Amino acid sequence: MLISNLEVVPGYNIVKHLGLVQGSTVRAKHVGRDIIAGLKNIFGGELSGYTELLQEAREEAVERMKQQALAVGANAVINVRFSTSSVTQGAAELFAYGTAVVVEEK
Amino acid sequence: MSNLVLFLLLLVLGYSFGRYAEQRHYRSIIRREKEYSDVVLTTVRRPAPGVELTGSELVAGSVVISVDYFKRFLAGLRNLIGGRMTSYETLLDRGRREAILRMKQQAKARGANMVFNVKMETASISKDGGSALGSVEILAYGTATTVTIRE
């Protein structure tokens, strides 16, 4: 499965468009991490617990998008976009979407 | 009285640790920017004809970063009189550069020399319902490929 945020796949021809596919996940970290993040808010700097959380969540969202693309018979997802929104305290929604296509080697 | 002591203590802690962390972070950013300067980024969406691309893969870099207590206090004061909020400017600058560096690192690990269609996204992840900008998440992503120019 090819994932790309270009509108074309280099070396391939797009033979079929299968429409929008998407994947999303809402995640939270355990309270311990929230407390550490609260302390970091005093000292400043990177909140690595949250970075990790969002990284994992993003991978999960992309994975779900891939599953959806596979289900409609695509072999690539192009023009992928990400979006993040914080839903409630300590939780974030990660959303990935793109266009499922069938590509053929040139 | 004890509230005031706590407040001053937080200010001093925020100032000293925050300053130290920021300086260290900037040094590391500058060092790594030199190291990864061979990966070229572009916001171009369609590669120009005449260049050959081999392989394409989505790469991303993200960071969640927060200001210290002292800078948040300064920004609060700045809010009263308006104008440039330098303390948040450096926060976002550090975040963006860090996210870009992480993306470049991923691209380089995959043997790519160029990243197309770079997009940046900023989300505010504040705990107190967005009343004060606490921490921000910055995401940079793009498609990494290897470019060879045809003669």
XYZ file of N, CA and C in Angstrom:
771
model
N 0.854 -1.209 0.000
C 0.000 0.000 0.000
C 0.879 1.244 0.000
N 0.704 2.056 -1.039
C 1.476 3.295 -1.148
C 0.701 4.434 -0.490
N 1.382 5.164 0.384
C 0.750 6.321 1.016
C 1.573 7.539 0.633
N 0.909 8.553 0.102
C 1.650 9.716 -0.369
C 0.781 10.951 -0.246
N 1.396 12.099 -0.015
C 0.557 13.297 -0.037
C 0.749 14.111 -1.313
N 1.322 13.465 -2.330
C 1.359 14.077 -3.660
C 0.080 13.712 -4.403
N -0.154 14.400 -5.516
C -1.346 14.077 -6.291
C -1.059 12.994 -7.313
N 0.218 12.671 -7.460
C 0.605 11.619 -8.407
C 1.531 10.657 -7.669
N 1.667 9.467 -8.206
C 2.637 8.543 -7.644
C 3.742 8.391 -8.682
N 4.962 8.829 -8.356
C 6.044 8.777 -9.344
C 6.280 7.350 -9.824
N 6.352 7.188 -11.147
C 6.605 5.857 -11.700
C 5.353 5.024 -11.900
N 4.198 5.586 -11.533
C 2.947 4.829 -11.647
C 1.894 5.665 -12.375
N 0.958 4.974 -13.016
C -0.199 5.646 -13.581
C -1.407 5.365 -12.707
N -2.223 6.378 -12.514
C -3.450 6.163 -11.750
C -4.508 5.643 -12.717
N -5.032 4.450 -12.446
C -6.002 3.896 -13.381
C -7.437 4.001 -12.865
N -7.608 4.188 -11.577
C -8.972 4.233 -11.058
C -9.017 5.038 -9.762
N -10.009 5.899 -9.636
C -10.243 6.627 -8.394
C -11.341 5.934 -7.613
N -11.133 5.746 -6.348
C -12.132 5.036 -5.554
C -12.732 5.904 -4.451
N -12.413 7.178 -4.458
C -13.045 8.085 -3.500
C -12.277 8.244 -2.213
N -12.889 8.996 -1.308
C -12.244 9.373 -0.051
C -12.201 8.205 0.922
N -11.046 8.030 1.558
C -10.951 7.091 2.676
C -10.412 7.846 3.882
N -10.779 7.404 5.058
C -10.364 8.139 6.252
C -10.154 7.207 7.431
N -9.404 7.685 8.378
C -9.194 6.927 9.605
C -9.032 7.912 10.737
N -9.603 7.596 11.881
C -9.427 8.526 12.992
C -9.363 7.770 14.304
N -8.800 8.409 15.308
C -8.729 7.802 16.622
C -8.689 8.895 17.679
N -9.295 8.640 18.799
C -9.230 9.568 19.932
C -8.440 8.884 21.030
N -7.446 9.560 21.538
C -6.558 8.918 22.515
C -6.313 9.802 23.731
N -6.046 9.167 24.826
C -5.644 9.891 26.034
C -4.497 9.131 26.677
N -3.734 9.835 27.482
C -2.619 9.210 28.181
C -3.015 9.055 29.645
N -2.381 8.138 30.346
C -2.743 7.957 31.752
C -2.356 9.170 32.604
N -2.955 9.237 33.777
C -2.858 10.429 34.618
C -1.415 10.804 34.957
N -0.563 9.803 35.143
C 0.843 10.062 35.469
C 1.495 10.961 34.441
N 1.214 10.650 33.178
C 1.773 11.468 32.102
C 1.222 12.885 32.131
N -0.058 12.989 32.501
C -0.674 14.318 32.581
C -0.009 15.162 33.666
N 0.342 14.491 34.771
C 0.993 15.216 35.871
C 2.370 15.704 35.443
N 3.105 14.828 34.753
C 4.426 15.224 34.256
C 4.307 16.384 33.282
N 3.286 16.310 32.438
C 3.065 17.391 31.477
C 2.741 18.684 32.211
N 2.008 18.591 33.308
C 1.677 19.767 34.105
C 2.925 20.419 34.682
N 3.867 19.577 35.110
C 5.140 20.092 35.629
C 5.934 20.760 34.520
N 5.938 20.119 33.354
C 6.665 20.675 32.214
C 6.125 22.034 31.816
N 4.836 22.245 32.123
C 4.237 23.541 31.822
C 4.870 24.654 32.640
N 5.520 24.298 33.754
C 6.220 25.293 34.569
C 7.612 25.532 34.010
N 8.301 24.421 33.674
C 9.700 24.532 33.241
C 9.841 24.792 31.752
N 8.812 24.506 31.004
C 8.898 24.661 29.562
C 9.603 23.492 28.925
N 9.532 23.407 27.614
C 10.226 22.345 26.907
C 9.290 21.331 26.312
N 9.886 20.293 25.746
C 9.085 19.313 25.033
C 8.330 18.404 25.992
N 7.071 18.131 25.670
C 6.283 17.184 26.452
C 6.355 15.843 25.728
N 7.415 15.077 26.012
C 7.664 13.900 25.175
C 6.566 12.851 25.319
N 5.922 12.802 26.470
C 4.809 11.872 26.636
C 3.698 12.141 25.636
N 3.393 13.420 25.458
C 2.339 13.782 24.510
C 2.784 13.609 23.069
N 4.062 13.901 22.806
C 4.576 13.700 21.445
C 4.403 12.237 21.035
N 4.771 11.383 21.983
C 4.676 9.940 21.758
C 3.223 9.519 21.537
N 2.359 10.046 22.390
C 0.930 9.741 22.301
C 0.379 10.089 20.925
N 0.719 11.282 20.453
C 0.167 11.729 19.186
C 0.780 10.960 18.024
N 2.041 10.597 18.192
C 2.718 9.803 17.158
C 2.025 8.447 16.982
N 1.804 7.791 18.106
C 1.124 6.483 18.075
C -0.268 6.626 17.485
N -0.974 7.664 17.929
C -2.338 7.866 17.472
C -2.368 8.108 15.967
N -1.381 8.849 15.488
C -1.346 9.142 14.060
C -1.112 7.872 13.251
N -0.210 7.034 13.754
C 0.040 5.762 13.074
C -1.234 4.921 13.028
N -1.963 4.927 14.145
C -3.227 4.198 14.222
C -4.235 4.729 13.193
N -4.333 6.042 13.090
C -5.267 6.657 12.148
C -4.907 6.279 10.714
N -3.605 6.306 10.401
C -3.160 5.941 9.054
C -3.471 4.462 8.792
N -3.283 3.639 9.818
C -3.561 2.207 9.689
C -5.039 1.975 9.364
N -5.916 2.692 10.046
C -7.355 2.548 9.793
C -7.726 3.028 8.402
N -7.046 4.094 7.980
C -7.291 4.585 6.627
C -6.864 3.545 5.602
N -5.724 2.897 5.869
C -5.235 1.828 4.978
C -6.233 0.682 4.892
N -6.783 0.299 6.054
C -7.759 -0.792 6.081
C -8.955 -0.461 5.200
N -9.393 0.793 5.307
C -10.537 1.203 4.513
C -10.205 1.180 3.032
N -8.982 1.603 2.704
C -8.562 1.622 1.306
C -8.478 0.197 0.756
N -7.963 -0.711 1.593
C -7.876 -2.116 1.172
C -9.264 -2.673 0.927
N -10.212 -2.306 1.784
C -11.572 -2.819 1.683
C -12.251 -2.400 0.384
N -11.903 -1.218 -0.130
C -12.512 -0.801 -1.396
C -11.667 -1.227 -2.593
N -10.586 -1.944 -2.341
C -9.799 -2.507 -3.425
C -8.738 -1.589 -3.990
N -8.282 -0.630 -3.200
C -7.247 0.280 -3.679
C -5.864 -0.299 -3.379
N -4.859 0.182 -4.098
C -3.503 -0.193 -3.724
C -2.623 1.012 -3.412
N -3.241 2.184 -3.357
C -2.504 3.384 -2.951
C -3.480 4.422 -2.417
N -2.980 5.251 -1.518
C -3.772 6.399 -1.054
C -2.951 7.640 -1.341
N -3.525 8.569 -2.104
C -2.773 9.775 -2.459
C -3.417 11.001 -1.821
N -2.666 12.096 -1.856
C -3.135 13.375 -1.327
C -3.612 13.266 0.129
N -2.806 12.608 0.938
C -3.168 12.385 2.342
C -3.011 13.671 3.153
N -3.961 13.945 4.023
C -3.893 15.098 4.931
C -4.105 14.620 6.363
N -3.544 15.395 7.280
C -3.723 15.093 8.703
C -4.431 16.254 9.380
N -5.171 15.942 10.416
C -5.678 17.035 11.240
C -5.785 16.577 12.689
N -5.553 17.494 13.593
C -5.555 17.194 15.029
C -6.545 18.122 15.714
N -7.330 17.594 16.628
C -8.130 18.499 17.442
C -8.185 17.957 18.856
N -8.192 18.852 19.828
C -8.259 18.364 21.192
C -9.723 18.332 21.605
N -10.182 17.142 21.967
C -11.604 16.931 22.210
C -11.964 17.357 23.627
N -11.304 16.732 24.601
C -11.493 17.169 25.977
C -10.117 17.220 26.616
N -10.090 17.537 27.874
C -8.843 17.641 28.623
C -8.010 16.365 28.513
N -6.802 16.478 28.022
C -5.899 15.339 27.979
C -6.158 14.323 26.889
N -7.115 14.604 26.007
C -7.378 13.673 24.915
C -7.342 14.417 23.588
N -6.921 13.721 22.554
C -6.842 14.370 21.255
C -7.385 13.455 20.177
N -8.008 14.053 19.171
C -8.445 13.277 18.038
C -7.478 13.493 16.894
N -7.042 12.401 16.317
C -6.161 12.447 15.165
C -6.924 11.895 13.983
N -6.829 12.589 12.885
C -7.657 12.265 11.741
C -6.767 12.269 10.505
N -6.873 11.227 9.699
C -6.110 11.166 8.454
C -7.075 10.853 7.327
N -6.935 11.552 6.220
C -7.820 11.248 5.097
C -7.089 11.424 3.779
N -7.558 10.747 2.776
C -6.915 10.814 1.479
C -7.790 10.189 0.411
N -7.283 10.132 -0.808
C -8.030 9.567 -1.916
C -7.490 8.182 -2.238
N -8.372 7.199 -2.236
C -7.968 5.834 -2.567
C -7.949 5.671 -4.076
N -6.858 5.133 -4.587
C -6.744 4.941 -6.037
C -6.128 3.573 -6.337
N -6.314 3.168 -7.565
C -5.608 1.984 -8.050
C -4.512 2.483 -8.983
N -3.282 2.083 -8.726
C -2.176 2.516 -9.585
C -1.556 1.308 -10.285
N -0.987 1.590 -11.453
C -0.321 0.556 -12.234
C 1.064 1.056 -12.589
N 2.022 0.170 -12.588
C 3.379 0.590 -12.946
C 3.439 0.994 -14.412
N 4.182 2.069 -14.697
C 4.284 2.567 -16.076
C 5.032 1.587 -16.960
N -0.049 35.210 51.539
C 1.404 35.347 51.589
C 2.090 34.142 50.958
N 1.624 32.926 51.370
C 2.258 31.717 50.830
C 1.987 31.604 49.331
N 0.823 32.141 48.918
C 0.515 32.138 47.488
C 1.529 32.958 46.712
N 1.871 34.099 47.288
C 2.812 34.994 46.627
C 4.190 34.344 46.530
N 4.589 33.660 47.619
C 5.888 32.978 47.633
C 5.911 31.899 46.547
N 4.820 31.131 46.476
C 4.738 30.072 45.475
C 4.824 30.644 44.061
N 4.104 31.753 43.877
C 4.086 32.408 42.572
C 5.488 32.864 42.162
N 6.195 33.488 43.107
C 7.550 33.962 42.816
C 8.497 32.800 42.570
N 8.290 31.734 43.346
C 9.129 30.547 43.175
C 8.942 29.954 41.780
N 7.677 29.860 41.354
C 7.385 29.325 40.022
C 7.990 30.205 38.943
N 7.930 31.520 39.162
C 8.510 32.442 38.183
C 10.006 32.213 38.048
N 10.677 32.098 39.203
C 12.133 31.919 39.183
C 12.489 30.571 38.549
N 11.761 29.529 38.961
C 12.013 28.202 38.384
C 11.795 28.218 36.882
N 10.676 28.806 36.480
C 10.348 28.872 35.060
C 11.414 29.617 34.292
N 11.849 30.754 34.855
C 12.833 31.575 34.160
C 14.147 30.823 33.982
N 14.663 30.248 35.095
C 15.995 29.640 35.010
C 15.980 28.360 34.175
N 15.035 27.459 34.459
C 15.011 26.201 33.713
C 14.587 26.422 32.264
N 13.604 27.299 32.091
C 13.097 27.559 30.749
C 14.181 28.133 29.845
N 14.932 29.073 30.383
C 15.997 29.714 29.624
C 17.081 28.709 29.238
N 17.437 27.893 30.244
C 18.472 26.885 30.003
C 18.011 25.908 28.923
N 16.767 25.433 29.060
C 16.248 24.448 28.103
C 16.167 25.040 26.707
N 15.757 26.306 26.630
C 15.607 26.910 25.315
C 16.951 27.066 24.618
N 17.944 27.521 25.382
C 19.273 27.700 24.779
C 19.847 26.379 24.306
N 19.641 25.347 25.121
C 20.157 24.028 24.755
C 19.446 23.518 23.506
N 18.128 23.746 23.469
C 17.346 23.290 22.324
C 17.795 23.982 21.044
N 18.011 25.317 21.121
C 18.439 26.047 19.930
C 19.795 25.558 19.427
N 20.712 25.273 20.371
C 22.029 24.759 19.957
C 21.875 23.448 19.211
N 21.018 22.572 19.752
C 20.821 21.266 19.128
C 20.141 21.416 17.765
N 19.196 22.356 17.658
C 18.514 22.585 16.374
C 19.514 23.032 15.318
N 20.371 23.984 15.677
C 21.322 24.529 14.707
C 22.307 23.445 14.253
N 22.733 22.625 15.211
C 23.661 21.548 14.871
C 23.001 20.554 13.904
N 21.761 20.164 14.208
C 21.119 19.165 13.363
C 20.678 19.731 12.022
N 20.393 21.032 11.978
C 20.027 21.623 10.694
C 21.184 21.533 9.716
N 22.413 21.672 10.228
C 23.593 21.515 9.376
C 23.710 20.070 8.915
N 23.475 19.163 9.851
C 23.630 17.736 9.573
C 22.666 17.269 8.475
N 21.441 17.793 8.491
C 20.424 17.330 7.545
C 20.230 18.287 6.379
N 21.200 19.173 6.153
C 20.991 20.180 5.122
C 20.966 19.591 3.710
N 21.346 18.325 3.567
C 21.338 17.729 2.220
C 19.956 17.224 1.814
N 19.003 17.213 2.727
C 17.635 16.857 2.354
C 16.901 18.149 1.999
N 16.413 18.217 0.753
C 15.782 19.447 0.283
C 14.269 19.351 0.455
N 13.677 20.393 1.013
C 12.226 20.412 1.198
C 11.602 21.345 0.182
N 10.413 20.996 -0.288
C 9.699 21.901 -1.173
C 8.199 21.757 -0.951
N 7.474 22.845 -1.211
C 6.027 22.762 -1.079
C 5.373 22.482 -2.426
N 6.204 22.247 -3.452
C 5.698 21.938 -4.783
C 4.915 20.624 -4.739
N 3.758 20.622 -5.407
C 2.926 19.434 -5.333
C 3.153 18.465 -6.492
N 3.496 19.046 -7.656
C 3.764 18.176 -8.803
C 5.210 18.368 -9.224
N 5.987 17.303 -9.195
C 7.382 17.425 -9.595
C 7.481 17.913 -11.050
N 8.468 18.746 -11.342
C 8.637 19.286 -12.684
C 8.995 18.171 -13.649
N 8.589 18.300 -14.917
C 8.980 17.294 -15.896
C 10.499 17.323 -16.079
N 11.088 16.197 -16.355
C 12.540 16.168 -16.535
C 13.276 15.706 -15.293
N 12.575 15.615 -14.192
C 13.217 15.029 -13.024
C 12.623 13.645 -12.801
N 13.476 12.746 -12.416
C 13.027 11.382 -12.212
C 12.959 11.095 -10.713
N 11.817 10.569 -10.296
C 11.639 10.269 -8.882
C 11.640 8.765 -8.676
N 12.374 8.312 -7.709
C 12.313 6.893 -7.379
C 11.806 6.728 -5.961
N 10.744 5.969 -5.849
C 10.150 5.687 -4.548
C 9.437 6.892 -3.981
N 8.393 6.660 -3.257
C 7.744 7.769 -2.560
C 7.094 7.216 -1.310
N 7.294 7.932 -0.247
C 6.777 7.465 1.023
C 6.437 8.665 1.894
N 5.352 8.531 2.628
C 4.943 9.617 3.513
C 5.867 9.665 4.730
N 6.414 10.835 5.017
C 7.207 10.999 6.238
C 6.588 12.127 7.063
N 6.741 12.026 8.371
C 6.154 13.043 9.243
C 7.038 13.244 10.451
N 7.005 14.441 11.000
C 7.702 14.722 12.244
C 6.782 15.557 13.113
N 6.727 15.226 14.392
C 5.848 16.024 15.237
C 6.493 16.278 16.587
N 6.024 17.313 17.233
C 6.545 17.658 18.553
C 5.443 18.368 19.336
N 5.378 18.073 20.625
C 4.498 18.831 21.523
C 5.408 19.632 22.430
N 5.226 20.925 22.460
C 6.169 21.770 23.178
C 5.400 22.802 24.004
N 5.993 23.202 25.104
C 5.281 24.079 26.034
C 6.162 25.239 26.486
N 5.543 26.360 26.812
C 6.303 27.491 27.355
C 6.446 27.328 28.858
N 7.437 27.983 29.430
C 7.603 27.906 30.883
C 6.722 28.952 31.571
N 6.667 28.841 32.881
C 5.765 29.665 33.690
C 6.066 31.152 33.555
N 7.356 31.463 33.510
C 7.788 32.861 33.422
C 7.326 33.499 32.111
N 7.517 32.765 31.030
C 7.139 33.311 29.726
C 5.630 33.443 29.591
N 4.926 32.499 30.227
C 3.469 32.581 30.181
C 2.994 33.838 30.920
N 3.689 34.143 32.026
C 3.366 35.338 32.787
C 3.640 36.596 31.965
N 4.791 36.611 31.294
C 5.153 37.745 30.439
C 4.120 37.940 29.341
N 3.699 36.819 28.758
C 2.719 36.888 27.680
C 1.397 37.436 28.199
N 1.068 37.086 29.446
C -0.144 37.610 30.061
C -0.094 39.126 30.186
N 1.077 39.647 30.564
C 1.260 41.092 30.658
C 1.159 41.733 29.285
N 1.791 41.070 28.327
C 1.816 41.578 26.962
C 0.403 41.680 26.389
N -0.464 40.758 26.851
C -1.840 40.737 26.400
C -2.565 42.030 26.756
N -2.136 42.673 27.841
C -2.793 43.904 28.284
C -2.477 45.064 27.359
N -1.203 45.149 26.943
C -0.805 46.304 26.143
C -0.744 45.998 24.651
N -0.815 44.723 24.307
C -0.779 44.352 22.894
C 0.626 44.397 22.348
N 0.779 43.925 21.112
C 2.097 43.939 20.476
C 2.624 42.535 20.269
N 3.889 42.466 19.921
C 4.509 41.170 19.619
C 4.705 40.355 20.876
N 4.317 39.091 20.827
C 4.540 38.195 21.954
C 5.774 37.366 21.663
N 6.921 37.905 21.986
C 8.181 37.240 21.628
C 8.298 35.867 22.273
N 7.758 35.721 23.487
C 7.937 34.444 24.169
C 7.223 33.319 23.443
N 6.075 33.618 22.832
C 5.395 32.576 22.063
C 5.999 32.417 20.678
N 6.570 33.496 20.152
C 7.207 33.403 18.832
C 8.348 32.400 18.854
N 9.183 32.468 19.917
C 10.304 31.517 19.958
C 9.796 30.101 20.194
N 8.711 29.972 20.952
C 8.140 28.642 21.185
C 7.739 27.992 19.867
N 7.006 28.747 19.051
C 6.518 28.190 17.787
C 7.662 27.968 16.815
N 8.639 28.888 16.831
C 9.806 28.745 15.965
C 10.568 27.463 16.297
N 10.792 27.230 17.590
C 11.487 26.013 18.015
C 10.701 24.771 17.613
N 9.403 24.830 17.840
C 8.544 23.689 17.522
C 8.573 23.341 16.048
N 8.438 24.364 15.213
C 8.416 24.125 13.761
C 9.735 23.536 13.297
N 10.831 24.149 13.755
C 12.140 23.669 13.297
C 12.380 22.246 13.769
N 11.949 21.957 14.987
C 12.120 20.601 15.522
C 11.302 19.595 14.702
N 10.055 19.935 14.398
C 9.188 19.032 13.625
C 9.782 18.779 12.247
N 10.278 19.849 11.611
C 10.881 19.716 10.283
C 12.121 18.823 10.351
N 12.918 19.023 11.403
C 14.126 18.205 11.552
C 13.780 16.729 11.710
N 12.726 16.446 12.474
C 12.341 15.044 12.663
C 11.847 14.428 11.370
N 11.150 15.244 10.579
C 10.697 14.756 9.280
C 11.892 14.480 8.367
N 12.860 15.410 8.363
C 14.065 15.237 7.546
C 14.833 13.985 7.954
N 14.882 13.775 9.261
C 15.594 12.614 9.786
C 14.973 11.326 9.256
N 13.637 11.297 9.261
C 12.918 10.124 8.748
C 13.188 9.939 7.259
N 13.177 11.063 6.517
C 13.400 10.994 5.077
C 14.801 10.464 4.784
N 15.762 10.954 5.556
C 17.148 10.549 5.344
C 17.337 9.072 5.679
N 16.668 8.618 6.723
C 16.768 7.211 7.109
C 16.238 6.298 6.006
N 15.327 6.822 5.189
C 14.792 6.032 4.086
C 15.590 6.256 2.806
N 16.659 6.996 2.885
C 17.529 7.206 1.735
C 17.035 8.241 0.752
N 16.065 9.054 1.153
C 15.530 10.064 0.238
C 16.391 11.318 0.268
N 16.316 12.123 -0.801
C 17.059 13.381 -0.789
C 16.164 14.590 -0.990
N 14.839 14.332 -1.079
C 13.931 15.456 -1.269
C 12.569 15.124 -0.662
N 11.914 16.126 -0.128
C 10.562 15.931 0.391
C 9.634 16.906 -0.327
N 8.635 16.351 -1.009
C 7.682 17.167 -1.755
C 6.442 17.465 -0.930
N 5.762 18.535 -1.318
C 4.450 18.884 -0.743
C 4.484 18.914 0.786
N 5.433 19.650 1.328
C 5.547 19.734 2.781
C 4.387 20.560 3.335
N 3.724 20.005 4.311
C 2.614 20.722 4.952
C 2.877 20.794 6.438
N 2.420 21.892 7.028
C 2.613 22.073 8.463
C 1.259 22.243 9.103
N 1.177 21.728 10.279
C -0.086 21.835 10.999
C 0.202 22.181 12.453
N -0.550 23.096 13.023
C -0.358 23.478 14.419
C -1.670 23.291 15.165
N -1.603 22.600 16.291
C -2.802 22.441 17.105
C -2.469 22.822 18.530
N -3.363 23.546 19.160
C -3.137 23.938 20.548
C -3.750 22.889 21.468
N -2.905 22.310 22.317
C -3.366 21.266 23.213
C -3.322 21.825 24.615
N -4.261 22.674 24.950
C -4.206 23.262 26.282
C -5.182 22.545 27.195
N -4.792 22.421 28.428
C -5.619 21.672 29.364
C -6.796 22.492 29.874
N -6.573 23.788 30.005
C -7.623 24.601 30.600
C -8.526 25.241 29.544
N -9.034 24.375 28.692
C -10.075 24.801 27.761
C -9.721 25.968 26.860
N -8.444 26.135 26.567
C -8.055 27.131 25.579
C -8.022 28.558 26.091
N -8.127 28.766 27.409
C -8.100 30.131 27.924
C -6.702 30.726 27.768
N -5.693 29.913 28.040
C -4.325 30.360 27.825
C -3.632 29.338 26.937
N -2.837 29.810 26.019
C -2.105 28.893 25.154
C -1.058 28.183 25.999
N -1.269 26.893 26.233
C -0.335 26.157 27.074
C 0.711 25.495 26.235
N 0.322 24.372 25.622
C 1.280 23.662 24.803
C 0.708 23.517 23.403
N 1.608 23.471 22.435
C 1.174 23.313 21.055
C 1.766 22.042 20.461
N 1.006 21.430 19.580
C 1.543 20.337 18.804
C 1.805 20.844 17.410
N 2.989 20.537 16.901
C 3.309 20.933 15.545
C 3.671 19.698 14.756
N 3.036 19.582 13.605
C 3.251 18.424 12.744
C 3.726 18.906 11.386
N 4.767 18.267 10.869
C 5.214 18.545 9.508
C 5.182 17.237 8.756
N 4.619 17.228 7.555
C 4.619 15.990 6.793
C 4.768 16.253 5.307
N 5.219 15.242 4.608
C 5.444 15.384 3.179
C 5.778 14.040 2.574
N 6.020 14.039 1.266
C 6.342 12.794 0.582
C 7.829 12.767 0.257
N 8.532 11.800 0.806
C 9.980 11.703 0.586
C 10.265 10.864 -0.650
N 11.113 11.388 -1.515
C 11.530 10.627 -2.689
C 13.011 10.889 -2.969
N 13.533 10.101 -3.872
C 14.895 10.349 -4.337
C 14.816 10.926 -5.742
N 15.442 12.059 -5.927
C 15.350 12.769 -7.191
C 16.650 12.626 -7.966
N 16.524 12.252 -9.241
C 17.691 12.289 -10.120
C 17.307 13.114 -11.338
N 18.170 14.030 -11.730
C 17.854 14.904 -12.856
C 18.332 14.245 -14.141
N 17.396 14.131 -15.104
C 17.732 13.525 -16.389
C 18.566 14.489 -17.224
N 19.532 13.954 -17.927
C 20.381 14.821 -18.779
C 19.639 15.202 -20.042
